[in-house]
Amino acid sequence: MIAFLLSLTAVIAYFMGSLNTSIIASHFIFHCDLLAFSRDNEGITRFYNRFGTKGTVILLAMEAAKTALPVLIGGWLMSTCDQTVLGKAFALFCVMMGTRFPIMLKFRGETSFIAYAVGLLFLNLWLGIITILVMAAVYFFSRYISLAAIAGALFSYFFTFITLDGEWVHRLILLCVVIVLIEYRKNIVLLIKGKEEKFIFKKDISYMFDDDY
């Protein structure tokens, strides 16, 4: 029974993680190609300038929902075997695999750290909150998004031993952290060499003069 429930959790979580919220939102909500807005400072600034706080919140809510739902489903399925936390941790790992390595998009996915941070909130509220606070503090003092994500991921793993029980749960969280480190492997090299770019949000009105607006 446990093997069946874990398999079902894997299918659901990986599929939902594979969903590209930018593509979905492009067609049904924003009615423009959101893939044109890169994930760097310039792209995020242009997105915010066009759609404002409301649009940003909507997109973040969609990102959060595609992680939260499978994590909750995984926990619910495994609760029948009294393994709720294991189900949530396994679902989070599968969501991150789907987000970062979606087979439908030839394994070229999106950043998985957002999914990781959101998933931790539903895995253990305090673990998620403290991880996000650590990430925010590191970013505030360094202005490096990559360093903040790496620090948050590493801290969450060690804090897992205090907040969560179960050897397999700890192993799954470690695998999630490994995915984050793989994602930021190039940034780690740039940080070591001192060539990583800082992320500083700044108001930009140049979008008003773009032909596509």
Coordinates of N, CA and C in Angstrom, one line a residue:
M1 N 0.8 -1.2 0.0 CA 0.0 0.0 0.0 C 0.9 1.3 0.0
I2 N 1.9 1.3 0.8 CA 2.8 2.4 0.9 C 3.5 2.7 -0.5
A3 N 3.9 1.7 -1.1 CA 4.5 1.8 -2.4 C 3.6 2.4 -3.4
F4 N 2.3 2.0 -3.4 CA 1.3 2.5 -4.3 C 1.0 3.9 -4.1
L5 N 0.9 4.3 -2.8 CA 0.6 5.7 -2.4 C 1.7 6.6 -2.8
L6 N 3.0 6.2 -2.6 CA 4.1 7.0 -3.0 C 4.2 7.1 -4.5
S7 N 3.9 6.1 -5.2 CA 3.9 6.2 -6.7 C 2.8 7.1 -7.2
L8 N 1.6 7.1 -6.6 CA 0.6 8.0 -6.9 C 1.0 9.5 -6.6
T9 N 1.6 9.6 -5.4 CA 2.1 10.9 -5.0 C 3.1 11.5 -6.0
A10 N 4.0 10.6 -6.5 CA 5.1 11.0 -7.4 C 4.5 11.5 -8.7
V11 N 3.5 10.8 -9.2 CA 2.9 11.1 -10.5 C 2.2 12.5 -10.4
I12 N 1.4 12.7 -9.4 CA 0.7 13.9 -9.2 C 1.6 15.1 -9.0
A13 N 2.6 14.9 -8.1 CA 3.5 16.0 -7.8 C 4.4 16.4 -8.9
Y14 N 5.0 15.4 -9.6 CA 5.8 15.7 -10.8 C 5.1 16.4 -11.9
F15 N 3.8 15.9 -12.1 CA 3.0 16.5 -13.2 C 2.7 18.0 -12.9
M16 N 2.3 18.2 -11.6 CA 2.0 19.6 -11.2 C 3.2 20.5 -11.2
G17 N 4.3 19.9 -10.8 CA 5.6 20.7 -10.8 C 6.0 21.0 -12.2
S18 N 5.6 20.1 -13.2 CA 6.0 20.4 -14.6 C 5.2 21.5 -15.3
L19 N 4.1 21.8 -14.7 CA 3.3 22.9 -15.3 C 4.0 24.2 -15.2
N20 N 4.1 24.8 -16.4 CA 4.8 26.1 -16.5 C 3.8 27.2 -16.2
T21 N 3.8 27.8 -15.0 CA 2.9 28.8 -14.7 C 3.0 30.1 -15.6
S22 N 4.1 30.4 -16.1 CA 4.3 31.5 -17.0 C 3.5 31.3 -18.3
I23 N 3.5 30.1 -18.8 CA 2.8 29.8 -20.0 C 1.3 29.8 -19.8
I24 N 0.9 29.2 -18.7 CA -0.5 29.2 -18.3 C -1.1 30.6 -18.1
A25 N -0.3 31.4 -17.3 CA -0.8 32.7 -17.0 C -0.8 33.6 -18.3
S26 N 0.2 33.3 -19.2 CA 0.2 34.1 -20.5 C -1.1 33.9 -21.2
H27 N -1.6 32.7 -21.3 CA -2.8 32.5 -22.1 C -4.1 32.9 -21.4
F28 N -4.2 32.6 -20.1 CA -5.5 32.7 -19.4 C -5.7 34.0 -18.5
I29 N -4.6 34.6 -18.1 CA -4.7 35.7 -17.2 C -4.2 37.0 -17.8
F30 N -2.9 37.0 -18.2 CA -2.2 38.2 -18.6 C -2.3 38.5 -20.1
H31 N -2.6 37.5 -20.9 CA -2.9 37.6 -22.3 C -1.7 38.2 -23.0
C32 N -0.5 37.8 -22.6 CA 0.7 38.2 -23.3 C 1.8 37.2 -22.9
D33 N 2.9 37.2 -23.7 CA 3.9 36.2 -23.5 C 4.8 36.5 -22.3
L34 N 4.6 35.9 -21.1 CA 5.3 36.2 -19.9 C 6.8 35.7 -20.0
L35 N 7.0 34.8 -21.0 CA 8.4 34.2 -21.1 C 9.3 35.3 -21.6
A36 N 8.8 36.4 -22.1 CA 9.6 37.5 -22.6 C 10.2 38.3 -21.4
F37 N 9.6 38.1 -20.2 CA 10.1 38.7 -19.0 C 11.1 37.8 -18.3
S38 N 12.3 38.1 -18.4 CA 13.4 37.2 -17.8 C 13.3 37.3 -16.3
R39 N 14.0 36.3 -15.7 CA 14.0 36.3 -14.2 C 15.1 37.2 -13.6
D40 N 15.8 38.0 -14.4 CA 16.8 38.9 -13.8 C 16.1 40.2 -13.4
N41 N 17.0 41.1 -12.9 CA 16.5 42.4 -12.4 C 15.6 43.1 -13.4
E42 N 16.1 43.2 -14.6 CA 15.4 43.9 -15.7 C 14.1 43.3 -16.0
G43 N 14.0 42.0 -16.1 CA 12.8 41.3 -16.5 C 11.7 41.4 -15.4
I44 N 12.1 41.3 -14.1 CA 11.2 41.4 -13.0 C 10.7 42.8 -12.9
T45 N 11.6 43.8 -13.1 CA 11.2 45.2 -13.0 C 10.2 45.5 -14.1
R46 N 10.4 45.0 -15.4 CA 9.5 45.3 -16.4 C 8.1 44.6 -16.2
F47 N 8.1 43.4 -15.6 CA 6.9 42.8 -15.3 C 6.1 43.6 -14.2
Y48 N 6.8 44.0 -13.2 CA 6.2 44.8 -12.1 C 5.6 46.1 -12.7
N49 N 6.4 46.8 -13.5 CA 5.9 48.0 -14.1 C 4.7 47.9 -14.9
R50 N 4.5 46.8 -15.6 CA 3.4 46.6 -16.4 C 2.1 46.1 -15.7
F51 N 2.3 45.1 -14.8 CA 1.2 44.5 -14.1 C 1.0 44.9 -12.6
G52 N 2.0 45.6 -12.1 CA 1.9 46.1 -10.8 C 1.9 45.0 -9.7
T53 N 1.5 45.5 -8.5 CA 1.5 44.6 -7.3 C 0.5 43.5 -7.5
K54 N -0.6 43.8 -8.0 CA -1.7 42.8 -8.2 C -1.3 41.7 -9.1
G55 N -0.7 42.0 -10.2 CA -0.2 41.0 -11.2 C 0.9 40.2 -10.6
T56 N 1.8 40.8 -9.8 CA 2.9 40.1 -9.2 C 2.4 39.1 -8.2
V57 N 1.4 39.5 -7.4 CA 0.8 38.6 -6.4 C 0.1 37.4 -7.1
I58 N -0.6 37.7 -8.2 CA -1.3 36.6 -8.9 C -0.4 35.6 -9.4
L59 N 0.7 36.0 -10.0 CA 1.7 35.1 -10.5 C 2.4 34.3 -9.4
L60 N 2.7 34.9 -8.3 CA 3.3 34.3 -7.1 C 2.3 33.3 -6.5
A61 N 1.1 33.6 -6.5 CA 0.0 32.7 -6.0 C -0.1 31.5 -6.8
M62 N 0.0 31.6 -8.1 CA 0.0 30.4 -9.0 C 1.2 29.6 -8.8
E63 N 2.4 30.2 -8.6 CA 3.6 29.4 -8.3 C 3.4 28.6 -7.0
A64 N 2.9 29.3 -6.0 CA 2.7 28.7 -4.7 C 1.7 27.6 -4.7
A65 N 0.6 27.8 -5.5 CA -0.5 26.8 -5.5 C 0.0 25.5 -6.2
K66 N 0.8 25.6 -7.2 CA 1.3 24.3 -7.9 C 2.2 23.5 -7.0
T67 N 2.8 24.1 -6.0 CA 3.6 23.4 -5.0 C 2.8 22.9 -3.8
A68 N 2.0 23.8 -3.3 CA 1.2 23.5 -2.1 C 0.2 22.4 -2.3
L69 N -0.5 22.4 -3.4 CA -1.5 21.3 -3.6 C -0.9 19.9 -3.6
P70 N 0.1 19.6 -4.4 CA 0.7 18.3 -4.4 C 1.3 17.9 -3.0
V71 N 1.9 18.9 -2.3 CA 2.4 18.6 -1.0 C 1.3 18.2 0.0
L72 N 0.2 18.9 -0.1 CA -0.9 18.6 0.8 C -1.5 17.3 0.4
I73 N -1.6 17.0 -0.9 CA -2.2 15.7 -1.4 C -1.3 14.6 -1.0
G74 N 0.0 14.8 -1.1 CA 1.0 13.7 -0.7 C 0.8 13.4 0.8
G75 N 0.7 14.4 1.6 CA 0.5 14.2 3.0 C -0.8 13.6 3.3
W76 N -1.9 13.9 2.6 CA -3.2 13.3 2.8 C -3.2 11.8 2.4
L77 N -2.6 11.5 1.3 CA -2.5 10.1 0.9 C -1.8 9.3 1.9
M78 N -0.6 9.7 2.3 CA 0.2 9.0 3.2 C -0.3 9.0 4.7
S79 N -1.2 9.9 5.0 CA -1.8 9.9 6.3 C -2.6 8.6 6.6
T80 N -3.0 7.9 5.6 CA -3.7 6.6 5.8 C -2.8 5.6 6.3
C81 N -1.5 5.8 6.2 CA -0.4 4.9 6.7 C 0.3 5.5 7.9
D82 N -0.3 6.6 8.4 CA 0.4 7.4 9.5 C 1.8 7.8 9.1
Q83 N 1.9 8.3 7.9 CA 3.2 8.8 7.4 C 3.0 10.1 6.6
T84 N 2.3 11.0 7.3 CA 1.9 12.3 6.7 C 3.2 13.1 6.3
V85 N 4.1 13.3 7.2 CA 5.3 14.1 6.9 C 6.1 13.5 5.8
L86 N 6.3 12.2 5.8 CA 7.0 11.5 4.7 C 6.3 11.8 3.4
G87 N 5.0 11.7 3.4 CA 4.3 12.0 2.1 C 4.5 13.4 1.6
K88 N 4.5 14.3 2.5 CA 4.7 15.7 2.1 C 6.1 15.9 1.6
A89 N 7.1 15.4 2.3 CA 8.5 15.5 1.9 C 8.8 14.9 0.6
F90 N 8.2 13.7 0.3 CA 8.3 13.0 -0.9 C 7.7 13.8 -2.1
A91 N 6.5 14.4 -1.8 CA 5.8 15.2 -2.8 C 6.6 16.4 -3.1
L92 N 7.2 17.1 -2.1 CA 8.0 18.2 -2.4 C 9.2 17.9 -3.3
F93 N 9.8 16.8 -3.0 CA 11.0 16.4 -3.9 C 10.5 16.2 -5.3
C94 N 9.4 15.5 -5.5 CA 8.9 15.3 -6.8 C 8.4 16.5 -7.5
V95 N 7.8 17.5 -6.8 CA 7.5 18.8 -7.3 C 8.7 19.5 -7.9
M96 N 9.8 19.5 -7.1 CA 11.0 20.2 -7.5 C 11.6 19.5 -8.7
M97 N 11.5 18.2 -8.8 CA 12.0 17.5 -9.9 C 11.2 17.9 -11.2
G98 N 9.9 18.0 -11.0 CA 9.1 18.4 -12.1 C 9.3 19.8 -12.5
T99 N 9.5 20.7 -11.5 CA 9.7 22.1 -11.8 C 11.1 22.3 -12.5
R100 N 12.1 21.7 -12.1 CA 13.4 21.9 -12.6 C 13.7 21.0 -13.9
F101 N 13.2 19.8 -13.9 CA 13.4 18.9 -15.0 C 12.2 18.3 -15.6
P102 N 11.3 19.2 -16.2 CA 10.0 18.7 -16.7 C 10.2 17.9 -18.0
I103 N 9.8 16.7 -18.1 CA 9.9 15.9 -19.3 C 9.2 16.5 -20.5
M104 N 8.0 17.2 -20.2 CA 7.2 17.8 -21.3 C 7.9 18.9 -21.9
L105 N 8.9 19.5 -21.2 CA 9.6 20.7 -21.8 C 11.1 20.3 -22.0
K106 N 11.3 19.0 -22.3 CA 12.7 18.5 -22.6 C 13.6 18.8 -21.4
F107 N 13.2 18.6 -20.2 CA 14.0 18.8 -19.0 C 14.5 20.2 -18.8
R108 N 13.9 21.2 -19.5 CA 14.4 22.5 -19.3 C 13.3 23.3 -18.5
G109 N 13.5 23.3 -17.2 CA 12.5 23.9 -16.4 C 12.8 25.3 -15.8
E110 N 12.0 25.6 -14.8 CA 12.2 26.9 -14.1 C 13.0 26.7 -12.8
T111 N 13.2 27.8 -12.1 CA 13.9 27.8 -10.9 C 13.1 27.0 -9.8
S112 N 13.7 26.2 -9.1 CA 13.0 25.3 -8.1 C 13.0 25.8 -6.7
F113 N 13.8 26.9 -6.4 CA 13.9 27.3 -5.0 C 12.6 27.9 -4.5
I114 N 11.8 28.5 -5.4 CA 10.5 29.0 -5.0 C 9.6 27.9 -4.5
A115 N 9.6 26.8 -5.3 CA 8.8 25.6 -4.9 C 9.3 25.0 -3.6
Y116 N 10.6 25.1 -3.4 CA 11.2 24.5 -2.2 C 10.8 25.3 -1.0
A117 N 10.8 26.7 -1.1 CA 10.5 27.5 0.0 C 9.0 27.4 0.4
V118 N 8.2 27.4 -0.6 CA 6.7 27.2 -0.4 C 6.4 25.8 0.2
G119 N 7.0 24.8 -0.4 CA 6.8 23.5 0.1 C 7.2 23.3 1.6
L120 N 8.2 24.0 2.0 CA 8.7 23.9 3.4 C 7.6 24.5 4.4
L121 N 6.9 25.5 3.9 CA 5.8 26.1 4.7 C 4.7 25.1 5.0
F122 N 4.4 24.3 4.0 CA 3.4 23.3 4.2 C 3.9 22.0 4.8
L123 N 5.2 21.8 4.7 CA 5.8 20.6 5.4 C 5.9 20.9 6.9
N124 N 6.4 22.0 7.3 CA 6.5 22.4 8.6 C 6.5 24.0 8.7
L125 N 5.5 24.6 9.2 CA 5.3 26.0 9.2 C 6.6 26.8 9.7
W126 N 7.1 26.4 10.8 CA 8.2 27.1 11.4 C 9.5 26.9 10.6
L127 N 9.6 25.7 10.1 CA 10.8 25.4 9.2 C 10.8 26.3 8.0
G128 N 9.6 26.5 7.4 CA 9.4 27.3 6.2 C 9.7 28.8 6.5
I129 N 9.1 29.2 7.6 CA 9.2 30.7 8.0 C 10.6 31.0 8.3
I130 N 11.3 30.2 9.1 CA 12.7 30.5 9.5 C 13.6 30.5 8.3
T131 N 13.4 29.5 7.4 CA 14.2 29.4 6.1 C 14.0 30.7 5.3
I132 N 12.8 31.2 5.1 CA 12.5 32.4 4.4 C 13.2 33.6 5.0
L133 N 13.1 33.6 6.4 CA 13.7 34.7 7.1 C 15.2 34.7 6.9
V134 N 15.9 33.6 6.9 CA 17.3 33.4 6.7 C 17.6 33.9 5.3
M135 N 16.8 33.5 4.3 CA 17.1 33.9 3.0 C 16.9 35.4 2.8
A136 N 15.9 36.0 3.5 CA 15.7 37.5 3.4 C 16.8 38.2 4.1
A137 N 17.3 37.7 5.2 CA 18.4 38.4 5.9 C 19.7 38.4 5.0
V138 N 20.0 37.2 4.4 CA 21.2 37.1 3.6 C 21.1 38.0 2.4
Y139 N 19.9 38.1 1.8 CA 19.8 39.0 0.7 C 19.9 40.4 1.1
F140 N 19.3 40.8 2.2 CA 19.3 42.2 2.7 C 20.8 42.7 2.9
F141 N 21.6 41.8 3.4 CA 23.0 42.2 3.7 C 24.0 42.0 2.5
S142 N 23.6 41.2 1.5 CA 24.5 40.9 0.4 C 24.0 41.4 -0.9
R143 N 22.6 41.4 -1.1 CA 22.0 41.7 -2.4 C 22.2 40.6 -3.4
Y144 N 22.6 39.4 -3.0 CA 22.8 38.3 -3.9 C 21.6 37.4 -3.8
I145 N 20.8 37.3 -4.8 CA 19.7 36.3 -4.7 C 20.2 34.9 -4.6
S146 N 21.2 34.6 -5.4 CA 21.8 33.2 -5.4 C 22.3 32.8 -4.1
L147 N 23.0 33.7 -3.4 CA 23.6 33.5 -2.1 C 22.5 33.3 -1.1
A148 N 21.5 34.1 -1.2 CA 20.3 33.9 -0.3 C 19.7 32.6 -0.4
A149 N 19.5 32.1 -1.7 CA 18.8 30.8 -1.9 C 19.7 29.7 -1.4
I150 N 21.0 29.8 -1.7 CA 21.9 28.7 -1.2 C 21.9 28.6 0.3
A151 N 22.0 29.8 0.9 CA 22.1 29.9 2.4 C 20.8 29.3 3.0
G152 N 19.7 29.7 2.4 CA 18.4 29.3 2.9 C 18.2 27.8 2.8
A153 N 18.7 27.2 1.7 CA 18.6 25.8 1.4 C 19.4 25.0 2.4
L154 N 20.7 25.4 2.6 CA 21.6 24.7 3.5 C 21.1 24.8 4.9
F155 N 20.7 26.0 5.3 CA 20.2 26.2 6.7 C 19.0 25.3 7.0
S156 N 18.1 25.2 6.0 CA 16.8 24.4 6.2 C 17.2 22.9 6.4
Y157 N 18.2 22.4 5.7 CA 18.5 21.0 5.9 C 19.0 20.8 7.4
F158 N 19.9 21.6 7.9 CA 20.3 21.4 9.2 C 19.2 21.6 10.3
F159 N 18.3 22.6 10.0 CA 17.2 22.8 10.9 C 16.2 21.7 10.9
T160 N 16.2 21.0 9.8 CA 15.3 19.8 9.6 C 15.4 18.8 10.8
F161 N 16.7 18.7 11.2 CA 16.9 17.7 12.3 C 16.3 18.1 13.6
I162 N 16.0 19.4 13.7 CA 15.3 19.9 15.0 C 13.8 19.8 14.9
T163 N 13.3 20.1 13.7 CA 11.9 20.3 13.5 C 11.1 19.0 13.0
L164 N 11.9 18.1 12.3 CA 11.2 16.9 11.7 C 11.9 15.6 12.1
D165 N 11.1 14.6 12.2 CA 11.6 13.3 12.6 C 11.5 12.4 11.4
G166 N 12.4 11.4 11.4 CA 12.4 10.4 10.3 C 13.6 10.5 9.4
E167 N 14.3 9.4 9.3 CA 15.6 9.4 8.5 C 15.3 9.6 7.1
W168 N 14.2 9.0 6.6 CA 13.8 9.2 5.1 C 13.4 10.6 4.8
V169 N 12.8 11.3 5.8 CA 12.4 12.7 5.6 C 13.6 13.5 5.5
H170 N 14.6 13.3 6.3 CA 15.9 14.0 6.3 C 16.6 13.8 4.9
R171 N 16.5 12.6 4.4 CA 17.2 12.3 3.2 C 16.5 13.0 2.0
L172 N 15.2 13.0 2.1 CA 14.4 13.7 1.0 C 14.7 15.2 1.0
I173 N 14.8 15.8 2.2 CA 15.1 17.2 2.3 C 16.5 17.5 1.7
L174 N 17.4 16.5 2.0 CA 18.8 16.7 1.5 C 18.8 16.6 0.0
L175 N 18.0 15.7 -0.6 CA 17.9 15.7 -2.1 C 17.3 17.0 -2.7
C176 N 16.4 17.6 -1.9 CA 15.8 18.8 -2.4 C 16.9 19.9 -2.4
V177 N 17.7 19.9 -1.3 CA 18.8 20.9 -1.2 C 19.8 20.7 -2.4
V178 N 20.1 19.4 -2.7 CA 21.0 19.1 -3.8 C 20.5 19.7 -5.1
I179 N 19.2 19.6 -5.3 CA 18.6 20.2 -6.6 C 18.8 21.7 -6.6
V180 N 18.7 22.3 -5.5 CA 18.9 23.8 -5.4 C 20.4 24.1 -5.7
L181 N 21.3 23.3 -5.1 CA 22.7 23.6 -5.4 C 23.1 23.3 -6.8
I182 N 22.5 22.3 -7.4 CA 22.7 22.0 -8.9 C 22.2 23.2 -9.7
E183 N 21.1 23.7 -9.3 CA 20.5 24.9 -10.0 C 21.4 26.1 -10.0
Y184 N 22.0 26.3 -8.8 CA 22.9 27.5 -8.6 C 24.4 27.2 -8.8
R185 N 24.7 26.1 -9.4 CA 26.1 25.7 -9.5 C 27.0 26.8 -10.2
K186 N 26.5 27.4 -11.2 CA 27.2 28.4 -11.9 C 27.4 29.7 -11.1
N187 N 26.3 30.0 -10.3 CA 26.3 31.1 -9.4 C 27.3 30.9 -8.3
I188 N 27.5 29.7 -7.9 CA 28.5 29.4 -6.8 C 29.9 29.8 -7.3
V189 N 30.2 29.4 -8.5 CA 31.5 29.7 -9.1 C 31.7 31.2 -9.2
L190 N 30.6 31.9 -9.7 CA 30.7 33.4 -9.8 C 30.9 34.0 -8.4
L191 N 30.2 33.5 -7.4 CA 30.3 34.1 -6.1 C 31.8 33.9 -5.6
I192 N 32.3 32.7 -5.8 CA 33.7 32.5 -5.4 C 34.7 33.4 -6.1
K193 N 34.4 33.7 -7.3 CA 35.3 34.5 -8.1 C 35.0 36.0 -7.9
G194 N 33.9 36.3 -7.2 CA 33.5 37.7 -7.0 C 32.9 38.4 -8.2
K195 N 32.3 37.6 -9.1 CA 31.8 38.1 -10.3 C 30.3 38.0 -10.4
E196 N 29.6 37.6 -9.3 CA 28.2 37.4 -9.3 C 27.5 38.8 -9.3
E197 N 26.5 39.0 -10.1 CA 25.8 40.3 -10.1 C 24.8 40.4 -8.9
K198 N 24.7 41.6 -8.4 CA 23.8 41.8 -7.3 C 22.4 42.2 -7.9
F199 N 21.4 41.8 -7.1 CA 20.0 42.0 -7.6 C 19.5 43.2 -6.8
I200 N 19.3 44.4 -7.4 CA 18.7 45.5 -6.8 C 17.6 46.0 -7.6
F201 N 16.4 46.0 -6.9 CA 15.2 46.4 -7.6 C 15.2 47.9 -7.8
K202 N 14.9 48.4 -9.0 CA 14.8 49.8 -9.2 C 13.7 50.2 -10.1
K203 N 13.1 51.3 -9.9 CA 12.0 51.7 -10.8 C 12.5 52.0 -12.1
D204 N 11.8 51.5 -13.1 CA 12.2 51.7 -14.5 C 11.0 52.1 -15.4
I205 N 11.1 53.2 -16.1 CA 10.0 53.7 -16.9 C 10.3 53.5 -18.4
S206 N 11.4 52.8 -18.7 CA 11.7 52.7 -20.1 C 10.7 51.8 -20.8
Y207 N 10.0 50.9 -20.0 CA 9.0 50.1 -20.7 C 7.9 50.8 -21.4
M208 N 7.7 52.1 -21.0 CA 6.7 53.0 -21.6 C 7.0 53.3 -23.1
F209 N 8.3 53.1 -23.4 CA 8.7 53.4 -24.8 C 8.9 52.2 -25.6
D210 N 8.6 51.0 -25.1 CA 8.8 49.8 -25.8 C 7.6 49.7 -26.8
D211 N 7.9 49.1 -28.0 CA 6.9 49.0 -29.1 C 5.8 48.0 -28.7
D212 N 6.1 47.0 -27.9 CA 5.1 46.0 -27.6 C 4.1 46.3 -26.5
Y213 N 4.2 47.6 -26.0 CA 3.2 47.9 -25.0 C 2.2 48.9 -25.5

